[in-house]
Amino acid sequence: MTKLSAQMSNSGGRWHLYVPLMNAATVWPEYDWARRSTVPTLAEREQALSALGYESAPDGEWTWVEDSDTPGDPTSPVRLIAAATIRPSTTGGAA
């Protein structure tokens, strides 16, 4: 079964989940949460993935990295980026 990566980030306030589809001539599947302050829970991430037609892979643990708007500037705002291994839903869906 195909394994892909889902990524989630917060840039400008809202959390945004997307599935980068490399070598595809389609728009990447994406999901936005309306709230701004809290990180989406694991259950909310699974619901978003399901709405897009995906699910976490058995080894699909979320990992986090930091980035910044201005590399090398310690005063630049920090951006959190998460990623997890996913696969097309085994129960059907939008993918």
CSV table of N, CA and C in Angstrom, one decimal:
chain,number,residue,atom,x,y,z
A,1,MET,N,0.8,-1.2,0.0
A,1,MET,CA,0.0,0.0,0.0
A,1,MET,C,0.9,1.2,0.0
A,2,THR,N,0.5,2.3,-0.7
A,2,THR,CA,1.2,3.5,-0.8
A,2,THR,C,1.2,4.2,0.5
A,3,LYS,N,2.4,4.7,0.9
A,3,LYS,CA,2.6,5.6,2.1
A,3,LYS,C,2.9,7.0,1.7
A,4,LEU,N,2.3,7.9,2.3
A,4,LEU,CA,2.5,9.3,2.0
A,4,LEU,C,2.8,10.0,3.3
A,5,SER,N,3.0,11.3,3.2
A,5,SER,CA,3.3,12.2,4.4
A,5,SER,C,2.2,13.2,4.4
A,6,ALA,N,1.6,13.4,5.6
A,6,ALA,CA,0.7,14.5,5.9
A,6,ALA,C,1.6,15.5,6.6
A,7,GLN,N,1.4,16.8,6.4
A,7,GLN,CA,2.1,17.9,7.1
A,7,GLN,C,1.0,18.8,7.6
A,8,MET,N,1.4,19.4,8.8
A,8,MET,CA,0.5,20.4,9.4
A,8,MET,C,1.4,21.5,9.9
A,9,SER,N,0.9,22.7,9.7
A,9,SER,CA,1.6,23.9,10.1
A,9,SER,C,0.7,25.0,10.6
A,10,ASN,N,1.3,26.0,11.2
A,10,ASN,CA,0.5,27.2,11.7
A,10,ASN,C,1.3,28.4,11.2
A,11,SER,N,0.7,29.0,10.2
A,11,SER,CA,1.4,30.2,9.7
A,11,SER,C,0.3,31.3,9.6
A,12,GLY,N,0.3,32.3,10.4
A,12,GLY,CA,-0.7,33.3,10.3
A,12,GLY,C,-1.9,33.1,11.2
A,13,GLY,N,-1.8,32.1,12.1
A,13,GLY,CA,-2.8,31.9,13.1
A,13,GLY,C,-3.6,30.6,13.0
A,14,ARG,N,-4.0,30.1,11.9
A,14,ARG,CA,-4.8,28.9,11.8
A,14,ARG,C,-3.9,27.7,11.5
A,15,TRP,N,-4.3,26.6,12.0
A,15,TRP,CA,-3.6,25.3,11.7
A,15,TRP,C,-4.1,24.8,10.4
A,16,HIS,N,-3.2,24.3,9.6
A,16,HIS,CA,-3.5,23.8,8.2
A,16,HIS,C,-2.8,22.5,8.0
A,17,LEU,N,-3.6,21.5,7.6
A,17,LEU,CA,-3.1,20.1,7.3
A,17,LEU,C,-3.2,19.9,5.8
A,18,TYR,N,-2.1,19.4,5.2
A,18,TYR,CA,-2.1,19.1,3.8
A,18,TYR,C,-1.3,17.8,3.5
A,19,VAL,N,-1.6,17.3,2.3
A,19,VAL,CA,-1.0,16.1,1.9
A,19,VAL,C,-0.2,16.4,0.6
A,20,PRO,N,1.1,16.6,0.6
A,20,PRO,CA,1.9,16.9,-0.6
A,20,PRO,C,1.9,15.7,-1.5
A,21,LEU,N,1.3,15.9,-2.7
A,21,LEU,CA,1.3,14.8,-3.7
A,21,LEU,C,2.3,15.2,-4.8
A,22,MET,N,3.5,14.6,-4.6
A,22,MET,CA,4.6,14.9,-5.5
A,22,MET,C,4.3,14.2,-6.9
A,23,ASN,N,4.8,14.9,-7.9
A,23,ASN,CA,4.6,14.3,-9.3
A,23,ASN,C,3.1,14.1,-9.6
A,24,ALA,N,2.2,14.9,-9.1
A,24,ALA,CA,0.8,14.8,-9.4
A,24,ALA,C,0.4,16.2,-9.9
A,25,ALA,N,-0.5,16.1,-10.9
A,25,ALA,CA,-1.0,17.4,-11.5
A,25,ALA,C,-2.3,17.8,-10.9
A,26,THR,N,-2.5,17.5,-9.6
A,26,THR,CA,-3.7,17.9,-8.9
A,26,THR,C,-3.4,18.8,-7.8
A,27,VAL,N,-4.4,19.5,-7.3
A,27,VAL,CA,-4.2,20.3,-6.1
A,27,VAL,C,-4.1,19.4,-4.9
A,28,TRP,N,-3.2,19.8,-4.0
A,28,TRP,CA,-2.9,18.9,-2.8
A,28,TRP,C,-4.2,19.0,-1.9
A,29,PRO,N,-4.6,17.8,-1.4
A,29,PRO,CA,-5.7,17.8,-0.4
A,29,PRO,C,-5.3,18.6,0.8
A,30,GLU,N,-6.2,19.4,1.4
A,30,GLU,CA,-5.9,20.3,2.5
A,30,GLU,C,-7.1,20.4,3.4
A,31,TYR,N,-6.8,20.8,4.7
A,31,TYR,CA,-7.9,21.0,5.7
A,31,TYR,C,-7.4,22.1,6.6
A,32,ASP,N,-8.3,23.0,6.9
A,32,ASP,CA,-8.0,24.1,7.8
A,32,ASP,C,-8.9,24.0,9.0
A,33,TRP,N,-8.4,24.3,10.2
A,33,TRP,CA,-9.2,24.5,11.4
A,33,TRP,C,-9.5,25.9,11.6
A,34,ALA,N,-10.7,26.2,12.1
A,34,ALA,CA,-11.1,27.6,12.2
A,34,ALA,C,-10.4,28.3,13.4
A,35,ARG,N,-10.2,27.5,14.5
A,35,ARG,CA,-9.6,28.1,15.7
A,35,ARG,C,-8.1,28.4,15.5
A,36,ARG,N,-7.6,29.3,16.3
A,36,ARG,CA,-6.3,29.8,16.2
A,36,ARG,C,-5.3,29.4,17.3
A,37,SER,N,-5.8,29.2,18.5
A,37,SER,CA,-4.9,29.1,19.6
A,37,SER,C,-4.3,27.7,19.9
A,38,THR,N,-5.1,26.6,19.8
A,38,THR,CA,-4.6,25.3,20.2
A,38,THR,C,-4.2,24.4,19.1
A,39,VAL,N,-3.3,23.5,19.3
A,39,VAL,CA,-2.9,22.5,18.3
A,39,VAL,C,-4.0,21.5,18.2
A,40,PRO,N,-4.4,21.1,17.0
A,40,PRO,CA,-5.4,20.1,16.9
A,40,PRO,C,-5.0,18.8,17.5
A,41,THR,N,-5.9,18.2,18.2
A,41,THR,CA,-5.7,16.9,18.9
A,41,THR,C,-5.4,15.8,17.9
A,42,LEU,N,-4.9,14.7,18.4
A,42,LEU,CA,-4.7,13.5,17.5
A,42,LEU,C,-6.1,13.1,16.9
A,43,ALA,N,-7.1,13.1,17.7
A,43,ALA,CA,-8.4,12.7,17.2
A,43,ALA,C,-8.9,13.7,16.1
A,44,GLU,N,-8.6,15.0,16.3
A,44,GLU,CA,-9.0,16.0,15.2
A,44,GLU,C,-8.2,15.8,14.0
A,45,ARG,N,-6.9,15.5,14.1
A,45,ARG,CA,-6.1,15.2,13.0
A,45,ARG,C,-6.6,14.0,12.2
A,46,GLU,N,-7.0,13.0,12.9
A,46,GLU,CA,-7.5,11.8,12.3
A,46,GLU,C,-8.8,12.1,11.5
A,47,GLN,N,-9.7,12.9,12.1
A,47,GLN,CA,-10.9,13.3,11.5
A,47,GLN,C,-10.6,14.1,10.2
A,48,ALA,N,-9.6,15.0,10.3
A,48,ALA,CA,-9.3,15.8,9.1
A,48,ALA,C,-8.7,14.8,8.0
A,49,LEU,N,-7.8,13.9,8.4
A,49,LEU,CA,-7.3,13.0,7.4
A,49,LEU,C,-8.4,12.2,6.7
A,50,SER,N,-9.3,11.7,7.6
A,50,SER,CA,-10.5,10.9,7.1
A,50,SER,C,-11.3,11.7,6.1
A,51,ALA,N,-11.5,13.0,6.4
A,51,ALA,CA,-12.3,13.8,5.5
A,51,ALA,C,-11.6,14.0,4.1
A,52,LEU,N,-10.3,13.8,4.1
A,52,LEU,CA,-9.5,14.0,2.9
A,52,LEU,C,-9.3,12.6,2.2
A,53,GLY,N,-9.8,11.5,2.8
A,53,GLY,CA,-9.6,10.2,2.3
A,53,GLY,C,-8.4,9.5,2.7
A,54,TYR,N,-7.8,9.8,3.8
A,54,TYR,CA,-6.5,9.2,4.3
A,54,TYR,C,-6.7,8.8,5.7
A,55,GLU,N,-5.7,8.0,6.2
A,55,GLU,CA,-5.6,7.6,7.6
A,55,GLU,C,-4.1,7.5,8.0
A,56,SER,N,-3.9,7.5,9.2
A,56,SER,CA,-2.5,7.4,9.7
A,56,SER,C,-2.0,5.9,9.4
A,57,ALA,N,-0.8,5.8,8.9
A,57,ALA,CA,-0.2,4.5,8.7
A,57,ALA,C,0.1,3.9,10.1
A,58,PRO,N,0.2,2.6,10.2
A,58,PRO,CA,0.5,1.9,11.5
A,58,PRO,C,1.7,2.6,12.2
A,59,ASP,N,2.7,3.0,11.5
A,59,ASP,CA,3.8,3.6,12.1
A,59,ASP,C,3.8,5.2,12.0
A,60,GLY,N,2.6,5.7,11.9
A,60,GLY,CA,2.4,7.1,11.5
A,60,GLY,C,2.4,8.1,12.7
A,61,GLU,N,3.5,8.0,13.5
A,61,GLU,CA,3.6,9.0,14.6
A,61,GLU,C,3.9,10.4,14.2
A,62,TRP,N,3.3,11.4,14.8
A,62,TRP,CA,3.5,12.8,14.4
A,62,TRP,C,4.9,13.2,15.0
A,63,THR,N,5.7,13.9,14.1
A,63,THR,CA,7.0,14.4,14.6
A,63,THR,C,6.9,15.9,14.3
A,64,TRP,N,7.6,16.7,15.1
A,64,TRP,CA,7.6,18.1,15.1
A,64,TRP,C,9.0,18.7,14.9
A,65,VAL,N,9.0,19.8,14.1
A,65,VAL,CA,10.2,20.6,13.9
A,65,VAL,C,9.9,22.1,14.0
A,66,GLU,N,10.9,22.9,14.3
A,66,GLU,CA,10.7,24.3,14.3
A,66,GLU,C,11.3,24.9,13.1
A,67,ASP,N,10.7,26.0,12.6
A,67,ASP,CA,11.3,26.8,11.5
A,67,ASP,C,11.1,28.2,11.9
A,68,SER,N,11.6,29.2,11.1
A,68,SER,CA,11.4,30.6,11.4
A,68,SER,C,11.1,31.4,10.2
A,69,ASP,N,10.6,32.5,10.3
A,69,ASP,CA,10.3,33.4,9.2
A,69,ASP,C,11.6,33.9,8.6
A,70,THR,N,12.6,34.2,9.5
A,70,THR,CA,13.9,34.7,9.1
A,70,THR,C,15.0,33.8,9.6
A,71,PRO,N,15.5,32.9,8.8
A,71,PRO,CA,16.5,31.9,9.3
A,71,PRO,C,17.7,32.7,9.8
A,72,GLY,N,18.2,32.2,11.0
A,72,GLY,CA,19.4,32.8,11.6
A,72,GLY,C,19.1,34.0,12.5
A,73,ASP,N,17.8,34.4,12.6
A,73,ASP,CA,17.4,35.5,13.4
A,73,ASP,C,16.7,35.0,14.6
A,74,PRO,N,17.4,35.0,15.8
A,74,PRO,CA,16.8,34.5,17.0
A,74,PRO,C,15.5,35.2,17.5
A,75,THR,N,15.2,36.4,17.0
A,75,THR,CA,14.0,37.1,17.3
A,75,THR,C,12.8,36.8,16.4
A,76,SER,N,13.1,36.1,15.3
A,76,SER,CA,12.0,35.7,14.4
A,76,SER,C,11.0,34.8,15.0
A,77,PRO,N,9.7,35.0,14.6
A,77,PRO,CA,8.7,34.1,15.1
A,77,PRO,C,9.0,32.6,14.7
A,78,VAL,N,8.7,31.7,15.7
A,78,VAL,CA,8.9,30.3,15.4
A,78,VAL,C,7.6,29.7,14.8
A,79,ARG,N,7.8,28.9,13.8
A,79,ARG,CA,6.7,28.2,13.1
A,79,ARG,C,6.9,26.7,13.4
A,80,LEU,N,5.9,26.1,13.9
A,80,LEU,CA,5.9,24.6,14.2
A,80,LEU,C,5.3,23.9,13.0
A,81,ILE,N,6.1,22.9,12.6
A,81,ILE,CA,5.6,22.0,11.4
A,81,ILE,C,5.6,20.6,11.9
A,82,ALA,N,4.5,19.9,11.7
A,82,ALA,CA,4.4,18.5,12.1
A,82,ALA,C,4.2,17.6,10.8
A,83,ALA,N,4.7,16.4,10.9
A,83,ALA,CA,4.5,15.5,9.8
A,83,ALA,C,4.2,14.1,10.3
A,84,ALA,N,3.5,13.3,9.6
A,84,ALA,CA,3.2,11.9,9.9
A,84,ALA,C,3.1,11.1,8.7
A,85,THR,N,3.4,9.8,8.7
A,85,THR,CA,3.2,8.9,7.6
A,85,THR,C,1.8,8.5,7.6
A,86,ILE,N,1.2,8.6,6.4
A,86,ILE,CA,-0.2,8.3,6.2
A,86,ILE,C,-0.4,7.4,5.0
A,87,ARG,N,-1.6,6.9,4.7
A,87,ARG,CA,-1.9,6.1,3.6
A,87,ARG,C,-3.3,6.4,3.1
A,88,PRO,N,-3.7,6.0,1.9
A,88,PRO,CA,-5.1,6.2,1.5
A,88,PRO,C,-6.0,5.4,2.5
A,89,SER,N,-7.1,5.9,2.7
A,89,SER,CA,-8.0,5.2,3.7
A,89,SER,C,-8.4,3.8,3.2
A,90,THR,N,-8.4,2.9,4.1
A,90,THR,CA,-8.8,1.5,3.8
A,90,THR,C,-10.3,1.4,3.8
A,91,THR,N,-11.0,2.4,4.2
A,91,THR,CA,-12.5,2.3,4.3
A,91,THR,C,-13.1,3.2,3.2
A,92,GLY,N,-12.3,3.7,2.3
A,92,GLY,CA,-12.8,4.6,1.2
A,92,GLY,C,-12.7,6.0,1.7
A,93,GLY,N,-13.0,7.0,0.8
A,93,GLY,CA,-13.0,8.4,1.1
A,93,GLY,C,-12.6,9.2,-0.1
A,94,ALA,N,-12.2,10.4,0.1
A,94,ALA,CA,-12.0,11.4,-0.9
A,94,ALA,C,-10.8,11.2,-1.8
A,95,ALA,N,-9.7,10.5,-1.3
A,95,ALA,CA,-8.4,10.5,-1.9
A,95,ALA,C,-8.5,9.8,-3.3
